[in-house]
XYZ file of C-alpha atoms in Angstrom:
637
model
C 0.000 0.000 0.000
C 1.562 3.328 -1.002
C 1.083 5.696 2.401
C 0.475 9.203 0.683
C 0.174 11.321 4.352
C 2.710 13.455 4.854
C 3.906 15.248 8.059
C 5.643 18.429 7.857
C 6.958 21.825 9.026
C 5.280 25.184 8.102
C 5.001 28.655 9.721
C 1.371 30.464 10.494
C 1.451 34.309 10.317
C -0.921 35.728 12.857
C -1.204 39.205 14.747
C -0.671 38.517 18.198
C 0.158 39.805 21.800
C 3.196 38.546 23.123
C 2.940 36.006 26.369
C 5.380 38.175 28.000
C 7.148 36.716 30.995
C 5.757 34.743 34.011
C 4.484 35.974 37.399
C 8.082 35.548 39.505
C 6.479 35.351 42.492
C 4.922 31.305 43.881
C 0.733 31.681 43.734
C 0.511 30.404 47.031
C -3.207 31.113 46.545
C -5.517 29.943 43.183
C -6.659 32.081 40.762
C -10.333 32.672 41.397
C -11.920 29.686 39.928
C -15.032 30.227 38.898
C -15.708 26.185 37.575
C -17.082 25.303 41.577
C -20.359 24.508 43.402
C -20.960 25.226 46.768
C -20.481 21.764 48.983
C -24.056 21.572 50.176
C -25.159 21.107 46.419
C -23.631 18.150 46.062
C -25.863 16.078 48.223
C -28.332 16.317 45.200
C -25.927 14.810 42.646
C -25.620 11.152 41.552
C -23.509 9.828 44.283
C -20.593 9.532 41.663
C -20.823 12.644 40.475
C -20.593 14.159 43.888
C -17.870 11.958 44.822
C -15.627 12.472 41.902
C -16.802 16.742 42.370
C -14.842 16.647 45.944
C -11.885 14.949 44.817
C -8.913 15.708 43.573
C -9.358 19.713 43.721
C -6.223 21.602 43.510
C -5.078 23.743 46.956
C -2.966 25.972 44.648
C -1.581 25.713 41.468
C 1.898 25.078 42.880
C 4.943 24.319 41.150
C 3.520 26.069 38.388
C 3.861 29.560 37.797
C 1.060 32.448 36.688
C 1.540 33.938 33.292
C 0.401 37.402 33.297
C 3.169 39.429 31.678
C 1.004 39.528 27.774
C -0.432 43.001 26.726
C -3.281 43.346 24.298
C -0.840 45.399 21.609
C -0.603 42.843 18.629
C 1.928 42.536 15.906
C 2.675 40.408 12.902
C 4.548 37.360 14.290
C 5.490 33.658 12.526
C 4.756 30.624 14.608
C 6.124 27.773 13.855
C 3.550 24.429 12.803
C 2.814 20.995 12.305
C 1.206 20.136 9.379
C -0.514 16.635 9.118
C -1.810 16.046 5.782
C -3.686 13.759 3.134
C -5.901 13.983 0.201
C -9.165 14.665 2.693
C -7.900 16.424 5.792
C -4.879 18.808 6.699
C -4.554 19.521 10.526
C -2.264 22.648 11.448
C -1.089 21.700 14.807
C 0.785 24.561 16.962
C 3.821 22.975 19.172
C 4.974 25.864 21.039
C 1.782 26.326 21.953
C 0.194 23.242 24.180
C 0.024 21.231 21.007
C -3.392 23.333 20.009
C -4.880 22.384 16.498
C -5.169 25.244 15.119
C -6.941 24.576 12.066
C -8.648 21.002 10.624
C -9.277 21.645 6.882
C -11.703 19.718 4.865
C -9.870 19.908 1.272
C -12.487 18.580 -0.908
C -14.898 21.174 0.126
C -12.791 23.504 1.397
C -14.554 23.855 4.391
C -12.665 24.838 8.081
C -14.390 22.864 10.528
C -12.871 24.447 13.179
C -13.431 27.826 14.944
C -9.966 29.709 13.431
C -8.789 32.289 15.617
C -7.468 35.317 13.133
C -5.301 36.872 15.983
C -3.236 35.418 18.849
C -4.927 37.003 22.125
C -3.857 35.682 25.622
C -6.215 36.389 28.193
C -6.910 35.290 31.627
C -9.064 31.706 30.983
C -6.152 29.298 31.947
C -5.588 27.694 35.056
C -2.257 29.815 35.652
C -3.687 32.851 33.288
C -2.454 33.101 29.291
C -4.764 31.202 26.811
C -6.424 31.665 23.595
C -9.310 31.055 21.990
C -9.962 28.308 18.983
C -9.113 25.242 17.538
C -8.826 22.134 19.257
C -7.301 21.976 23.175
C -5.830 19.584 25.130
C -6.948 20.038 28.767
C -5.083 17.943 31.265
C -4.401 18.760 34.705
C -7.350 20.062 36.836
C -10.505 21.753 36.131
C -10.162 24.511 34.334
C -7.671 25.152 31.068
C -4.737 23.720 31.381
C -1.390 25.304 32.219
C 0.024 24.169 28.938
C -2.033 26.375 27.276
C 0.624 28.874 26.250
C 3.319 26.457 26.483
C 5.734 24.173 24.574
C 5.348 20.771 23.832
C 7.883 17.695 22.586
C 7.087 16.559 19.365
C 8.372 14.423 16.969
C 7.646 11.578 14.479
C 6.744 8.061 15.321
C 5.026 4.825 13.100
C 1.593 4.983 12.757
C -0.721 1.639 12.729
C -1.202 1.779 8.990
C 2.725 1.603 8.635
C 2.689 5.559 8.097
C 3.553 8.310 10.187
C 1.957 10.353 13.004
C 2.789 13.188 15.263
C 3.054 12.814 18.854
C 3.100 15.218 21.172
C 3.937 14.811 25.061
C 5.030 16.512 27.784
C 5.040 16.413 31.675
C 1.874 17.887 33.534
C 3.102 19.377 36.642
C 0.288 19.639 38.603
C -0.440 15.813 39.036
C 3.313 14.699 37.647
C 1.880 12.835 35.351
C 3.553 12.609 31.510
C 1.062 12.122 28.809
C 1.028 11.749 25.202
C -0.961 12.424 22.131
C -0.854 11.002 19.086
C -2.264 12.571 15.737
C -2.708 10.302 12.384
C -4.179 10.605 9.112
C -5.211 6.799 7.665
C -4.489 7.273 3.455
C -7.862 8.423 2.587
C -8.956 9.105 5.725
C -12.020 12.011 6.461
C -11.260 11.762 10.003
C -8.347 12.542 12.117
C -7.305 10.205 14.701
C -6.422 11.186 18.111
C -4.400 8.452 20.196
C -4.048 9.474 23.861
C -2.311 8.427 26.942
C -2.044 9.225 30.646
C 0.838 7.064 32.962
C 0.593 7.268 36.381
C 4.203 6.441 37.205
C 4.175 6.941 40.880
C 3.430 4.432 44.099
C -0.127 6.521 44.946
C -3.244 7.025 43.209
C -3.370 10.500 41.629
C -6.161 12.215 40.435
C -6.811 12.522 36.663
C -8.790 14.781 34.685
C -9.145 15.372 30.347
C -11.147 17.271 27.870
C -10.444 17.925 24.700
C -12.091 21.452 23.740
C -13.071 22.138 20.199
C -14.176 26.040 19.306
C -16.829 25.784 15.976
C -18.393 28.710 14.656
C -21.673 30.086 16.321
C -24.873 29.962 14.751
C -24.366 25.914 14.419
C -26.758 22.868 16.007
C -24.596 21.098 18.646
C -25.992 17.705 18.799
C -25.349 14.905 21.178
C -27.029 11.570 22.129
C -28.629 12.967 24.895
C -32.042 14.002 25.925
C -30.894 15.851 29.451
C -28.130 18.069 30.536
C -26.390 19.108 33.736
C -26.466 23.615 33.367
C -23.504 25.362 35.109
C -24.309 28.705 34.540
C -21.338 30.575 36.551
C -23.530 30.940 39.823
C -21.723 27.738 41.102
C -24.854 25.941 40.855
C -25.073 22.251 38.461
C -28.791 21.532 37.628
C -30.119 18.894 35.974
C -32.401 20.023 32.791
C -33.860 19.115 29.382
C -31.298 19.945 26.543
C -32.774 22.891 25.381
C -33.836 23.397 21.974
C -31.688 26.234 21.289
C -29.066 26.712 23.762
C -27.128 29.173 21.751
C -29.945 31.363 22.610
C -28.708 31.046 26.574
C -28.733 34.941 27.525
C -25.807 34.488 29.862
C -22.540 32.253 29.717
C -23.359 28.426 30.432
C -22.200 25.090 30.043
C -24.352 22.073 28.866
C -23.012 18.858 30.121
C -24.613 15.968 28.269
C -26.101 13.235 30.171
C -24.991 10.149 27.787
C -26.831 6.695 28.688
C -24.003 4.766 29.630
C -24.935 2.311 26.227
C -24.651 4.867 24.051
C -22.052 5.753 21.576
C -19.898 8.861 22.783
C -20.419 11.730 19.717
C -21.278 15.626 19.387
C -21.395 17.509 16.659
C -21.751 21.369 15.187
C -23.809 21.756 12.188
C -24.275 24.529 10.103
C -27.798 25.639 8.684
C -27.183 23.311 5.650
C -26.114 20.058 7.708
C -21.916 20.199 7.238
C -19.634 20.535 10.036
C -17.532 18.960 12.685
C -18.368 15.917 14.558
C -16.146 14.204 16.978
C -16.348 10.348 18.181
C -14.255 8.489 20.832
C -14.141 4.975 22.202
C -16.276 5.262 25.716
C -13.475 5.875 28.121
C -13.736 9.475 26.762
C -17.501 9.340 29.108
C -18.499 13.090 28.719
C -20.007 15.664 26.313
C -20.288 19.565 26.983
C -21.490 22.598 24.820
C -20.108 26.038 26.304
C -22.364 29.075 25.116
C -21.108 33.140 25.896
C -25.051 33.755 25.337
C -26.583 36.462 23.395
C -26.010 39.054 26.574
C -23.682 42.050 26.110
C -20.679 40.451 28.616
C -20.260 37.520 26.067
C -20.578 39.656 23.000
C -17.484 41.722 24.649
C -16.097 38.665 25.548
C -16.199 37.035 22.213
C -14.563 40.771 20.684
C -11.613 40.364 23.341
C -10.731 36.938 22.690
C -10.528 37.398 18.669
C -11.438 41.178 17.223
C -14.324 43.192 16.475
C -16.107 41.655 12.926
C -13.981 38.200 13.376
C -16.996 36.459 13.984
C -18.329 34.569 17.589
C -17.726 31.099 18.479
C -18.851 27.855 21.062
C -16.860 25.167 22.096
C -17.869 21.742 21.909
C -15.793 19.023 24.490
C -15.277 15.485 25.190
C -13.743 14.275 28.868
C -13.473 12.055 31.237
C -16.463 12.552 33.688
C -19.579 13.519 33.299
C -18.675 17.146 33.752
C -15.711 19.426 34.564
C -15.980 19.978 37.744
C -15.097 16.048 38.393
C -11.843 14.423 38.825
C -11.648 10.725 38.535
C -8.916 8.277 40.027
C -5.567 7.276 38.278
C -4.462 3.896 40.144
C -0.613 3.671 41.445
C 1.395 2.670 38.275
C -1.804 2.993 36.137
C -1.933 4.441 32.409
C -5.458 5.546 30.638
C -5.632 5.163 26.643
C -8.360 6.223 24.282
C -9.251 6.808 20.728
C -10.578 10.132 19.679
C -11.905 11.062 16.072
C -12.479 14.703 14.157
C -13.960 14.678 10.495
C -16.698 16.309 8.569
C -20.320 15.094 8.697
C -23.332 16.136 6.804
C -26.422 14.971 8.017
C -29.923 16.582 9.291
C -30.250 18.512 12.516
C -31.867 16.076 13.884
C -29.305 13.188 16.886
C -31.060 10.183 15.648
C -30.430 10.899 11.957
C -26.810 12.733 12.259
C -26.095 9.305 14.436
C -26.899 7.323 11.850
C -24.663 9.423 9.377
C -21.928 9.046 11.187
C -22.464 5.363 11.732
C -22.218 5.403 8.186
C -19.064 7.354 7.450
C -16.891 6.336 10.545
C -18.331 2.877 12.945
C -18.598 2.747 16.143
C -16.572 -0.538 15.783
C -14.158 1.112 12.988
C -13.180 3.517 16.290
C -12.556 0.714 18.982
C -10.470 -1.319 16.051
C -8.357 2.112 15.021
C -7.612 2.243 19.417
C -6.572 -1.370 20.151
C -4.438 -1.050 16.851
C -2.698 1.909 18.074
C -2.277 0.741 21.481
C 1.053 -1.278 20.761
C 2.558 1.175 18.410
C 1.975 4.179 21.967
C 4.742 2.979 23.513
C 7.177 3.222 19.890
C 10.157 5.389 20.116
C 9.972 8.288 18.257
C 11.851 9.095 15.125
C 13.097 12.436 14.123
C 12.129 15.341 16.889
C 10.469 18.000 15.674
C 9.923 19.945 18.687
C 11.054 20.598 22.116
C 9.590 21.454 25.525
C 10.175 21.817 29.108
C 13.328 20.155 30.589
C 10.490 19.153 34.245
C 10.085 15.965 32.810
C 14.308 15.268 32.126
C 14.450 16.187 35.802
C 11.624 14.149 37.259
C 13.100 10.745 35.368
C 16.445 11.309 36.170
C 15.454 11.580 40.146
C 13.145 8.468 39.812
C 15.304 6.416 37.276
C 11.397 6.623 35.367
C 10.866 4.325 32.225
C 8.718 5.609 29.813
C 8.855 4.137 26.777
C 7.437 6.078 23.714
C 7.660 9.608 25.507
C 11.297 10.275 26.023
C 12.286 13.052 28.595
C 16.121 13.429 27.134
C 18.694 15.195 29.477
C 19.647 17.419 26.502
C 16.193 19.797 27.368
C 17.028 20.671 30.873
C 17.851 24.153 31.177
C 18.536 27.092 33.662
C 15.311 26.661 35.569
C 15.931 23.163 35.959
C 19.468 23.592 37.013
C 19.429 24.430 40.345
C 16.995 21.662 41.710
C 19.242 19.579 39.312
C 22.019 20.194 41.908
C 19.977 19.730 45.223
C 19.418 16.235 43.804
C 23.165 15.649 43.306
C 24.759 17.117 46.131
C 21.895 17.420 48.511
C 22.850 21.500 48.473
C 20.569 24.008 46.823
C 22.654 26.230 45.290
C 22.672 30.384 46.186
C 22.439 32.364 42.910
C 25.654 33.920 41.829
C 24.049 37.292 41.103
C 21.121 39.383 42.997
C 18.025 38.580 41.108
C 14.308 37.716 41.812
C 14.120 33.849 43.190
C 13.569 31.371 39.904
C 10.826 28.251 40.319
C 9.788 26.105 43.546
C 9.190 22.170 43.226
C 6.814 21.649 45.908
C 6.248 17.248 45.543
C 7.003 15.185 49.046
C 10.298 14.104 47.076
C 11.550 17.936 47.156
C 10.142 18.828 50.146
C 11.790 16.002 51.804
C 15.329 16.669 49.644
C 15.246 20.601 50.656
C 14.637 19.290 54.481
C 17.960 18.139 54.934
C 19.620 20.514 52.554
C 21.884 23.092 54.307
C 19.400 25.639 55.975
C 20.331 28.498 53.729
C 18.000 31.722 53.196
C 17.087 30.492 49.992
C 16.322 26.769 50.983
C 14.388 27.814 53.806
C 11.996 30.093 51.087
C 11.362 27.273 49.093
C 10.873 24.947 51.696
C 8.605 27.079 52.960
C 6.257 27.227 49.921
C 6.621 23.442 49.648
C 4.944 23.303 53.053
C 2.674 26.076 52.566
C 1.814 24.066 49.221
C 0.445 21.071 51.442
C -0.891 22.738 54.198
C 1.537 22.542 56.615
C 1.341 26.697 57.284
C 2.592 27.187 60.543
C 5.701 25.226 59.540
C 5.927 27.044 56.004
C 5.961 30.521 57.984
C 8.364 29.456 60.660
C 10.604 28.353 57.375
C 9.806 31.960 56.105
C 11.251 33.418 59.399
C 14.292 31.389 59.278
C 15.282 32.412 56.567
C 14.418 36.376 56.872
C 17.303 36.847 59.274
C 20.207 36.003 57.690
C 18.516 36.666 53.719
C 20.296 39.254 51.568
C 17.255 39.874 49.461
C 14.243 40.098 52.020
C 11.422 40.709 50.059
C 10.092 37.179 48.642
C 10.189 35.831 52.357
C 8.415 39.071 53.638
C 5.633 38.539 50.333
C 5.103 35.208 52.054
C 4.889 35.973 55.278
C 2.394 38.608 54.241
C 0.201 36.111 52.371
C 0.346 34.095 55.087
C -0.752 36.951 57.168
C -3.910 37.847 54.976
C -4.988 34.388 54.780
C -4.868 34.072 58.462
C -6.806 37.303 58.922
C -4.500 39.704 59.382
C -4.854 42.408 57.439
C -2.785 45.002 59.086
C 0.122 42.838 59.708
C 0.064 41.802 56.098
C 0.104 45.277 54.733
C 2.924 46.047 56.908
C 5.425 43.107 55.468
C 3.808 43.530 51.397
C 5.155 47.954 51.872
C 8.066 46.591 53.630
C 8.975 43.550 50.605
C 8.366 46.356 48.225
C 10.678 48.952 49.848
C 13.105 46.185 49.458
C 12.516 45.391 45.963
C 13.217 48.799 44.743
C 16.800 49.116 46.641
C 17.502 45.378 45.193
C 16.358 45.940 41.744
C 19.243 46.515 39.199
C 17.567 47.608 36.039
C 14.032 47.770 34.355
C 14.830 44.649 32.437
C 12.153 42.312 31.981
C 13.018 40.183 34.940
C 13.035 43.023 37.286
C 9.819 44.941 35.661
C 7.696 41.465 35.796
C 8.766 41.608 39.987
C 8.124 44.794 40.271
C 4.623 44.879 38.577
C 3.412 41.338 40.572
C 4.594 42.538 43.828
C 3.048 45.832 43.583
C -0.122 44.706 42.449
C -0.602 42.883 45.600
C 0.984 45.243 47.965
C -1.543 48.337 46.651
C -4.629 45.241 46.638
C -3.141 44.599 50.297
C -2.822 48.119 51.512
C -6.016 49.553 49.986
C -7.755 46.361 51.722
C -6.377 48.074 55.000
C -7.135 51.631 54.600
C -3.387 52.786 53.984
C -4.323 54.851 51.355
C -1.336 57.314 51.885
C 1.194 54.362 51.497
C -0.393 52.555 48.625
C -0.112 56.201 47.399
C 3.678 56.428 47.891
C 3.993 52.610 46.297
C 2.142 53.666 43.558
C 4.763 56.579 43.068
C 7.830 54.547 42.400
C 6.422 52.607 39.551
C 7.606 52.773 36.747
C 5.986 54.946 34.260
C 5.253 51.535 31.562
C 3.643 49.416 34.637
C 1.646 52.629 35.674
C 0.133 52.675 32.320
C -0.419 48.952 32.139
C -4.764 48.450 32.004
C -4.929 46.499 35.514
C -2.703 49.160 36.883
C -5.324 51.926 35.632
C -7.783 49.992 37.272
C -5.823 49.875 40.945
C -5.321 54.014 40.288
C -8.858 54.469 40.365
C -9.511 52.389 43.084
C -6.771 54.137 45.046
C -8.318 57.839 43.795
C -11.977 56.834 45.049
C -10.060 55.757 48.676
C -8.708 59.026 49.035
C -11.620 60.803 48.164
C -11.759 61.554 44.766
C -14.388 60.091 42.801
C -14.335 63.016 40.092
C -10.795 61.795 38.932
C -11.515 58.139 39.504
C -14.426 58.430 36.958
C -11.960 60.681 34.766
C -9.462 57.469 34.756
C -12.713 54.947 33.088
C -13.392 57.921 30.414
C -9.656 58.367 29.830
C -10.072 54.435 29.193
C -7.919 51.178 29.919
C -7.903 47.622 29.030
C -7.193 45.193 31.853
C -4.845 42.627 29.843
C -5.351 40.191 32.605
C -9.107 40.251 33.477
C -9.901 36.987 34.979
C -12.912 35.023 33.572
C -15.868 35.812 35.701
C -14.861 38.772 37.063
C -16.536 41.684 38.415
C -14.361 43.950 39.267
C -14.451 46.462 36.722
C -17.881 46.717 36.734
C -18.175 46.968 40.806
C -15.995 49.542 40.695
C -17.875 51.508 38.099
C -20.761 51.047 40.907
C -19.157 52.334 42.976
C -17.877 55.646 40.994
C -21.254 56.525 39.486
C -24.834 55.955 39.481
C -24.804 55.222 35.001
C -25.305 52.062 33.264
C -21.713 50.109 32.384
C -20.240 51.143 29.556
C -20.511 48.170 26.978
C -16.597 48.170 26.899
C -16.273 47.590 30.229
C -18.945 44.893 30.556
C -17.686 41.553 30.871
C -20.424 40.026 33.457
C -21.041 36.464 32.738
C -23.837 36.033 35.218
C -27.512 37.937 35.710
């Protein structure tokens, strides 16, 4: 048989915001996540769904960093692509960033079936901040976007069933520690894409898992699923169980529609336009749930929709496929456990009608063709790749070298550890964390038992002592974290990311006043420490002083958060979210005349968090007038 796929290199031209660096400073607290239900609504849930809904939720996001450095100022800029391609299909896949399919072309028709972002936006949706809208996601991790979002992922070539190629991706997800793997293929001939993946469990303990795969399709399509009833989250942390609507595009407010599958039935969805063509996408069952998310026809998701791709560019929905029932459930990864599946994305044309576009699909792609593709891929997962054609993080390198891990199929080569790796390299071979050579802001924490342990016996410098303190702090052991903190503020030449600590610590234990003492103290310390306005210095300086003016404003120190706000520098103080904070800070000393005169002056908050208010409760607080429609992102009633 003559294979005629080919898999190849390319480069996709897009405007686009640059990610900017990461938050330098450990979120010892989430991000407000706005995916929860209060705990007393889970007594009226199936009892699995409640059980899986308390399990496994994440206490902070911890090693992982918060990427909050991108701006909304776009420019031409070439990222580089992965393009799988036969005589039906051509998939642009996007390496560098979380492995995203970018594009899934049908080339006989040359329809898009995918929602095709024209600009590359970051905004606040992921788990630890940057992500962007469209195309197909891989969400691994916890609930919410992952943190791979904006990130890089291995890649390379490996044998395909058919005795062709595919493309796998795979990386290490540092939240659970978990390395997992995808695998893209095009069968010669193929109309549908196929979508190998695999989580290992390497470790001695159960861990908890959690997967969707996210696909953004135009709006104004029928989302169909087998399914007669849906579980509505509608972003007032309630989950209620519901007839799928007729119409839910017509939802007036944000929502998600989590199918209720019969456990017999085949697991599909699909996005139809008003003449029956579009996507639909097909696993075997493992992959349990199905979920349509709507913005709704309200002004916050029409502004929502224009911030995440451009005015005129067009709205979207996203149609998903996971693990549970819905996304607020985690489900249990045995000790020394892997999960496979077999996912599926190709055109259909069939009525708007489940029973009849079920049928279609029966037709074009079997439920038994799908379970044959899977346990004919299964032996060929664990095949070394060929030629690499992309790199990632250097977490996994470090995690097998300290375990002596075996992972065949996804190699984690030595050659991709690099400088942030490099000092926790050293701790594991001399049992000394190193001090850096220079004065600069403190690089990344591992926070697992194995580092925690490892950084216990260490020599008690001022440096181990801060990151064995947010290695504690990271599993709950506080009072121990802050005593580490204190340790190693007396003998620390650069004071200010123990004092930050010790002033979380301070706020979360109620102490306001205390805590607004050490967050003006850290950031009197920052500025004598800092040695430039590079961007390693300006991302410290922004983060901490976003949280010391939050902290001291909280307290009523309005004449110190005015004197922080003074040594800024002039490209943070213009910065949207920084706008924001100066009006907050001109209404606490009295001035509600110039804090209205900063909203008509007009900002952009890069960073605005999904679901949240506080633009518009600050507005509320300035004036007595309706929102302006540029400043309303509300996502609830």
């Amino acid at each position: 048989m003559v294979i005629v796929t080919t898999i190849r290199r390319d480069v996709l031209t897009l405007p686009a915001a640059p990610v900017g660096p990461d938050n330098p400073l450990p979120p010892l607290r989430l991000l407000r996540e706005v995916h929860r239900i209060d705990v007393r609504e889970r007594d009226d849930l199936p009892r699995d769904m409640a059980r899986q809904a308390g399990y496994g939720r994440l206490g902070s996001l911890l090693p992982v960093r918060v990427r909050d450095g991108y701006g909304r100022e776009r420019a031409p800029r070439e990222f580089a692509t992965i393009v799988i391609e036969n005589d039906r299909l051509r998939a642009t896949v996007l390496p560098g960033l979380g492995g995203r399919i970018a594009s899934l072309l049908h080339r006989p028709s040359g329809r898009e079936l995918l929602y095709r972002n024209p600009v590359f936006q970051p905004a606040d949706f992921a788990l630890n901040g940057a992500w962007f809208a469209g195309g197909i996601e891989w969400n691994i991790g916890a609930t919410g976007h992952t943190t791979l979002s904006c990130a890089p992922l291995h890649a390379a070539r490996v044998p395909a069933p058919d005795g062709g190629e595919m493309l796998r991706l795979w990386e290490w997800e540092r939240l659970r520690d978990l390395p997992f793997q995808v695998d893209l293929w095009l069968p010669d001939g193929s109309d549908f894409l196929y979508v190998g993946v695999r989580i290992r469990n390497p470790h001695e303990r159960p861990v908890p898992g959690y997967w969707w795969s996210n696909i953004a399709v135009p709006e104004g399509r029928r989302v169909l699923a087998p399914a007669e009833e849906a579980w509505q989250f509608g972003y007032e942390r309630h989950l209620r169980r519901l007839p799928v609507p007729p119409d839910p595009l017509d939802s007036p407010h944000a929502a998600d529609y989590f199918y209720d599958l019969p456990d017999t039935r085949r697991r599909w969805i699909a996005a139809l336009d008003p003449d029956g063509h579009g996507l639909a996408q097909t696993s075997t069952d493992v992959l349990r749930g199905r979920k349509l998310f709507v913005w709704g026809t309200g002004s916050g998701g029409r502004r929502w929709q224009e911030w995440l791709t451009g005015p005129g560019t067009g709205g979207y929905c996203e149609i998903q496929a996971g693990l549970a029932r819905t996304q607020l459930e985690h489900v249990r990864l045995d000790a020394e456990s892997e999960l496979t599946w077999l996912e599926a994305y190709g055109p259909l044309s069939a009525p708007p009608v489940p029973a009849e576009a079920e049928a279609r699909l029966e037709a074009v792609l079997p439920r038994a063709a799908v379970d044959e593709a899977h346990a004919a891929w299964r032996p060929y997962a664990a095949t070394e790749p060929g030629e690499i054609l992309a790199a990632g993080s250097g977490w996994g390198a470090l995690e097998v070298l300290r375990a002596d891990l075996k992972l065949p199929g996804t190699p984690f080569d030595e050659s991709t550890l690099g400088e942030a790796q490099a000092p926790w390299l050293e701790l594991l071979r001399t049992g000394s964390f190193p001090e850096p050579r220079r004065v600069r802001p403190p690089g990344e924490t591992l926070v697992a038992p194995h580092w925690r342990d490892m950084l216990e016996t260490a020599p008690a410098t001022p440096l181990t002592e801060y990151h064995l303190g947010v290695a504690q702090w990271h599993f709950g052991d506080r009072a121990q974290a802050v005593r580490s903190w204190e340790r190693g503020l007396e003998l620390a030449p650069s004071r200010w990311p123990l004092l930050r600590a010790l002033a979380v610590a301070d706020q979360e234990a109620g102490n306001r006043e205390r805590a607004a003492d050490r967050y003006a103290e850290a950031f009197d310390d920052l500025c004598h420490e800092r040695r430039d306005d590079g961007e390693s210095w300006t991302a410290a300086t922004a983060a901490l002083a976003r949280e010391t003016l939050e902290a001291l404003l909280a307290a009523g120190r309005t004449a110190v958060a005015r004197s922080v706000w003074r040594r800024l520098y002039p490209a943070i103080r213009a910065r949207g979210r920084f706008r924001l904070i100066e009006a907050q800070l001109l209404l606490a000393e009295g001035r509600p005349e110039a804090a209205r005169a900063v909203f008509d002056e007009g900002f952009e908050v890069a960073d605005l968090r999904e679901g949240a208010e506080a633009i518009g409760e600050l507005w509320s607080r300035v004036c007595d007038e309706p929102l302006p429609p540029h400043y309303d992102f509300r996502m609830r009633p």
